[in-house]
PDB file of C-alpha atoms in Angstrom:
ATOM      1  CA  MET A   1     -12.172  22.464  -2.562  1.00  0.00           C
ATOM      2  CA  SER A   2     -13.402  25.707  -0.993  1.00  0.00           C
ATOM      3  CA  ILE A   3     -11.723  24.847   2.299  1.00  0.00           C
ATOM      4  CA  THR A   4      -8.396  24.368   0.565  1.00  0.00           C
ATOM      5  CA  ARG A   5      -8.785  27.600  -1.374  1.00  0.00           C
ATOM      6  CA  SER A   6      -9.709  29.648   1.708  1.00  0.00           C
ATOM      7  CA  THR A   7      -6.772  28.127   3.578  1.00  0.00           C
ATOM      8  CA  ALA A   8      -4.439  29.078   0.725  1.00  0.00           C
ATOM      9  CA  LEU A   9      -5.849  32.610   0.698  1.00  0.00           C
ATOM     10  CA  ALA A  10      -5.362  32.889   4.440  1.00  0.00           C
ATOM     11  CA  ARG A  11      -1.759  31.737   4.131  1.00  0.00           C
ATOM     12  CA  THR A  12      -1.128  34.199   1.319  1.00  0.00           C
ATOM     13  CA  SER A  13      -2.651  37.021   3.358  1.00  0.00           C
ATOM     14  CA  SER A  14      -0.586  36.216   6.456  1.00  0.00           C
ATOM     15  CA  ASP A  15       2.573  35.770   4.352  1.00  0.00           C
ATOM     16  CA  THR A  16       1.993  39.182   2.776  1.00  0.00           C
ATOM     17  CA  THR A  17       1.448  40.758   6.170  1.00  0.00           C
ATOM     18  CA  LEU A  18       4.620  39.182   7.538  1.00  0.00           C
ATOM     19  CA  SER A  19       6.638  40.266   4.520  1.00  0.00           C
ATOM     20  CA  LEU A  20       5.382  43.823   4.943  1.00  0.00           C
ATOM     21  CA  LEU A  21       6.299  43.814   8.623  1.00  0.00           C
ATOM     22  CA  GLY A  22       9.800  42.495   7.924  1.00  0.00           C
ATOM     23  CA  PRO A  23      11.431  45.889   7.249  1.00  0.00           C
ATOM     24  CA  LEU A  24       9.706  47.341  10.309  1.00  0.00           C
ATOM     25  CA  VAL A  25      10.994  44.566  12.573  1.00  0.00           C
ATOM     26  CA  GLN A  26      14.496  44.797  11.086  1.00  0.00           C
ATOM     27  CA  THR A  27      14.556  48.549  11.617  1.00  0.00           C
ATOM     28  CA  ALA A  28      13.280  48.235  15.181  1.00  0.00           C
ATOM     29  CA  ASP A  29      16.004  45.668  15.920  1.00  0.00           C
ATOM     30  CA  ALA A  30      18.546  48.463  15.651  1.00  0.00           C
ATOM     31  CA  TYR A  31      16.987  50.047  18.742  1.00  0.00           C
ATOM     32  CA  LYS A  32      16.941  47.089  21.171  1.00  0.00           C
ATOM     33  CA  PRO A  33      17.812  49.083  24.322  1.00  0.00           C
ATOM     34  CA  LEU A  34      15.158  51.659  23.517  1.00  0.00           C
ATOM     35  CA  ARG A  35      12.660  48.926  22.681  1.00  0.00           C
ATOM     36  CA  ARG A  36      13.374  47.219  26.010  1.00  0.00           C
ATOM     37  CA  ARG A  37      12.877  50.507  27.867  1.00  0.00           C
ATOM     38  CA  ALA A  38       9.582  51.069  26.038  1.00  0.00           C
ATOM     39  CA  MET A  39       8.375  47.568  26.907  1.00  0.00           C
ATOM     40  CA  ALA A  40       9.400  47.937  30.553  1.00  0.00           C
ATOM     41  CA  ALA A  41       7.654  51.315  30.789  1.00  0.00           C
ATOM     42  CA  SER A  42       4.551  49.850  29.188  1.00  0.00           C
ATOM     43  CA  ILE A  43       4.474  46.969  31.668  1.00  0.00           C
ATOM     44  CA  ALA A  44       5.007  49.373  34.582  1.00  0.00           C
ATOM     45  CA  ASP A  45       2.192  51.566  33.245  1.00  0.00           C
ATOM     46  CA  GLY A  46      -0.087  48.540  33.084  1.00  0.00           C
ATOM     47  CA  LEU A  47       0.755  47.683  36.677  1.00  0.00           C
ATOM     48  CA  ALA A  48       0.122  51.296  37.704  1.00  0.00           C
ATOM     49  CA  ASP A  49      -3.416  50.932  36.370  1.00  0.00           C
ATOM     50  CA  GLY A  50      -4.093  48.705  39.378  1.00  0.00           C
ATOM     51  CA  ILE A  51      -3.377  51.464  41.875  1.00  0.00           C
ATOM     52  CA  PRO A  52      -6.857  53.094  42.012  1.00  0.00           C
ATOM     53  CA  PRO A  53      -8.680  49.832  42.845  1.00  0.00           C
ATOM     54  CA  LEU A  54      -6.016  49.123  45.469  1.00  0.00           C
ATOM     55  CA  LEU A  55      -6.607  52.517  47.084  1.00  0.00           C
ATOM     56  CA  VAL A  56     -10.388  52.062  46.973  1.00  0.00           C
ATOM     57  CA  GLY A  57     -10.001  48.684  48.678  1.00  0.00           C
ATOM     58  CA  LEU A  58      -7.692  50.178  51.291  1.00  0.00           C
ATOM     59  CA  ALA A  59     -10.196  52.989  51.928  1.00  0.00           C
ATOM     60  CA  THR A  60     -13.057  50.511  52.232  1.00  0.00           C
ATOM     61  CA  ASP A  61     -10.994  48.411  54.638  1.00  0.00           C
ATOM     62  CA  THR A  62     -10.128  51.480  56.698  1.00  0.00           C
ATOM     63  CA  VAL A  63     -13.714  52.680  56.945  1.00  0.00           C
ATOM     64  CA  SER A  64     -15.415  49.335  57.476  1.00  0.00           C
ATOM     65  CA  ARG A  65     -12.965  47.591  59.824  1.00  0.00           C
ATOM     66  CA  GLY A  66     -11.749  50.594  61.778  1.00  0.00           C
ATOM     67  CA  SER A  67      -9.074  49.623  64.306  1.00  0.00           C
ATOM     68  CA  ALA A  68      -8.718  46.143  62.730  1.00  0.00           C
ATOM     69  CA  SER A  69      -7.844  47.557  59.289  1.00  0.00           C
ATOM     70  CA  LEU A  70      -4.504  47.153  57.542  1.00  0.00           C
ATOM     71  CA  LEU A  71      -3.521  50.758  58.235  1.00  0.00           C
ATOM     72  CA  ALA A  72      -4.316  50.316  61.932  1.00  0.00           C
ATOM     73  CA  ARG A  73      -2.097  47.214  62.018  1.00  0.00           C
ATOM     74  CA  LEU A  74       0.670  49.274  60.380  1.00  0.00           C
ATOM     75  CA  GLY A  75       0.633  51.646  63.355  1.00  0.00           C
ATOM     76  CA  PHE A  76      -1.960  54.309  62.527  1.00  0.00           C
ATOM     77  CA  LYS A  77      -4.065  54.164  65.688  1.00  0.00           C
ATOM     78  CA  THR A  78      -6.593  56.990  65.236  1.00  0.00           C
ATOM     79  CA  ALA A  79      -9.149  57.281  62.444  1.00  0.00           C
ATOM     80  CA  SER A  80      -7.798  60.665  61.381  1.00  0.00           C
ATOM     81  CA  SER A  81      -4.228  59.328  61.144  1.00  0.00           C
ATOM     82  CA  ARG A  82      -5.459  56.399  59.014  1.00  0.00           C
ATOM     83  CA  LEU A  83      -7.339  58.756  56.692  1.00  0.00           C
ATOM     84  CA  PHE A  84      -4.342  61.092  56.377  1.00  0.00           C
ATOM     85  CA  ALA A  85      -2.108  58.082  55.644  1.00  0.00           C
ATOM     86  CA  LEU A  86      -4.609  56.919  53.037  1.00  0.00           C
ATOM     87  CA  GLY A  87      -4.635  60.379  51.452  1.00  0.00           C
ATOM     88  CA  GLY A  88      -0.840  60.553  51.461  1.00  0.00           C
ATOM     89  CA  ALA A  89      -0.596  57.088  49.932  1.00  0.00           C
ATOM     90  CA  GLY A  90      -3.120  58.116  47.280  1.00  0.00           C
ATOM     91  CA  ILE A  91      -1.153  61.222  46.342  1.00  0.00           C
ATOM     92  CA  ALA A  92       2.138  59.292  46.276  1.00  0.00           C
ATOM     93  CA  PHE A  93       0.751  56.401  44.209  1.00  0.00           C
ATOM     94  CA  TRP A  94      -1.005  58.648  41.705  1.00  0.00           C
ATOM     95  CA  ALA A  95       2.117  60.778  41.327  1.00  0.00           C
ATOM     96  CA  LEU A  96       4.126  57.616  40.708  1.00  0.00           C
ATOM     97  CA  ALA A  97       1.526  56.423  38.173  1.00  0.00           C
ATOM     98  CA  ALA A  98       1.687  59.784  36.376  1.00  0.00           C
ATOM     99  CA  ILE A  99       5.496  59.620  36.185  1.00  0.00           C
ATOM    100  CA  VAL A 100       5.377  56.061  34.846  1.00  0.00           C
ATOM    101  CA  GLU A 101       2.759  57.005  32.242  1.00  0.00           C
ATOM    102  CA  TYR A 102       4.846  59.987  31.163  1.00  0.00           C
ATOM    103  CA  ALA A 103       7.947  57.786  30.847  1.00  0.00           C
ATOM    104  CA  ARG A 104       5.996  55.250  28.776  1.00  0.00           C
ATOM    105  CA  SER A 105       4.653  57.945  26.510  1.00  0.00           C
ATOM    106  CA  ARG A 106       8.054  59.568  25.966  1.00  0.00           C
ATOM    107  CA  THR A 107       9.898  56.291  25.419  1.00  0.00           C
ATOM    108  CA  SER A 108       7.287  54.983  22.990  1.00  0.00           C
ATOM    109  CA  ALA A 109       7.322  58.250  21.066  1.00  0.00           C
ATOM    110  CA  GLU A 110      11.134  58.216  20.930  1.00  0.00           C
ATOM    111  CA  LEU A 111      11.142  54.659  19.563  1.00  0.00           C
ATOM    112  CA  ALA A 112       8.426  55.446  17.019  1.00  0.00           C
ATOM    113  CA  ASP A 113      10.266  58.566  15.827  1.00  0.00           C
ATOM    114  CA  ALA A 114      13.562  56.710  15.443  1.00  0.00           C
ATOM    115  CA  VAL A 115      11.999  53.825  13.493  1.00  0.00           C
ATOM    116  CA  ARG A 116       9.926  56.200  11.346  1.00  0.00           C
ATOM    117  CA  TYR A 117      13.038  58.256  10.539  1.00  0.00           C
ATOM    118  CA  ASP A 118      14.999  55.174   9.502  1.00  0.00           C
ATOM    119  CA  LEU A 119      12.148  53.771   7.406  1.00  0.00           C
ATOM    120  CA  ARG A 120      11.683  57.111   5.691  1.00  0.00           C
ATOM    121  CA  ASN A 121      15.405  57.266   4.856  1.00  0.00           C
ATOM    122  CA  GLN A 122      15.359  53.683   3.565  1.00  0.00           C
ATOM    123  CA  LEU A 123      12.408  54.488   1.319  1.00  0.00           C
ATOM    124  CA  TYR A 124      14.059  57.653   0.033  1.00  0.00           C
ATOM    125  CA  GLU A 125      17.272  55.736  -0.665  1.00  0.00           C
ATOM    126  CA  HIS A 126      15.284  53.067  -2.530  1.00  0.00           C
ATOM    127  CA  VAL A 127      13.419  55.632  -4.642  1.00  0.00           C
ATOM    128  CA  GLN A 128      16.684  57.397  -5.498  1.00  0.00           C
ATOM    129  CA  HIS A 129      18.102  54.200  -6.978  1.00  0.00           C
ATOM    130  CA  LEU A 130      15.077  53.251  -9.084  1.00  0.00           C
ATOM    131  CA  ASP A 131      15.528  53.244 -12.824  1.00  0.00           C
ATOM    132  CA  ILE A 132      13.524  56.133 -14.265  1.00  0.00           C
ATOM    133  CA  ALA A 133      12.389  53.984 -17.186  1.00  0.00           C
ATOM    134  CA  THR A 134      10.566  51.577 -14.840  1.00  0.00           C
ATOM    135  CA  VAL A 135       8.858  54.405 -12.971  1.00  0.00           C
ATOM    136  CA  GLU A 136       7.259  56.015 -16.023  1.00  0.00           C
TER     137      GLU A 136
END
């Protein structure tokens, strides 16, 4: 009996949560292009999080393998040229990661502001049409 009751309570809880999220999802559906941009920026930001370990691995490869390293095979023959290339790649990748993170932040904030604005207006519209007798 307790298993059935807890299952029913869990269903009721998840149904309530889904019904509360319904207006949010419907409102967000009006902003599909913006939502797609926000998701793409978020995925790109997640991929950019892999850049520092990549650069550390490239630096370790350059230092430990010397002339057999990946940078040496790409045409950087001297140690100083490999280190300058590594530094330049680091600056370029981190700048790219910063731009992607900024784009994700701006796009997510724009989507949140638009949805919040619409939800606030829907709530205000709903309150304006309530019967005063039921409120008191």
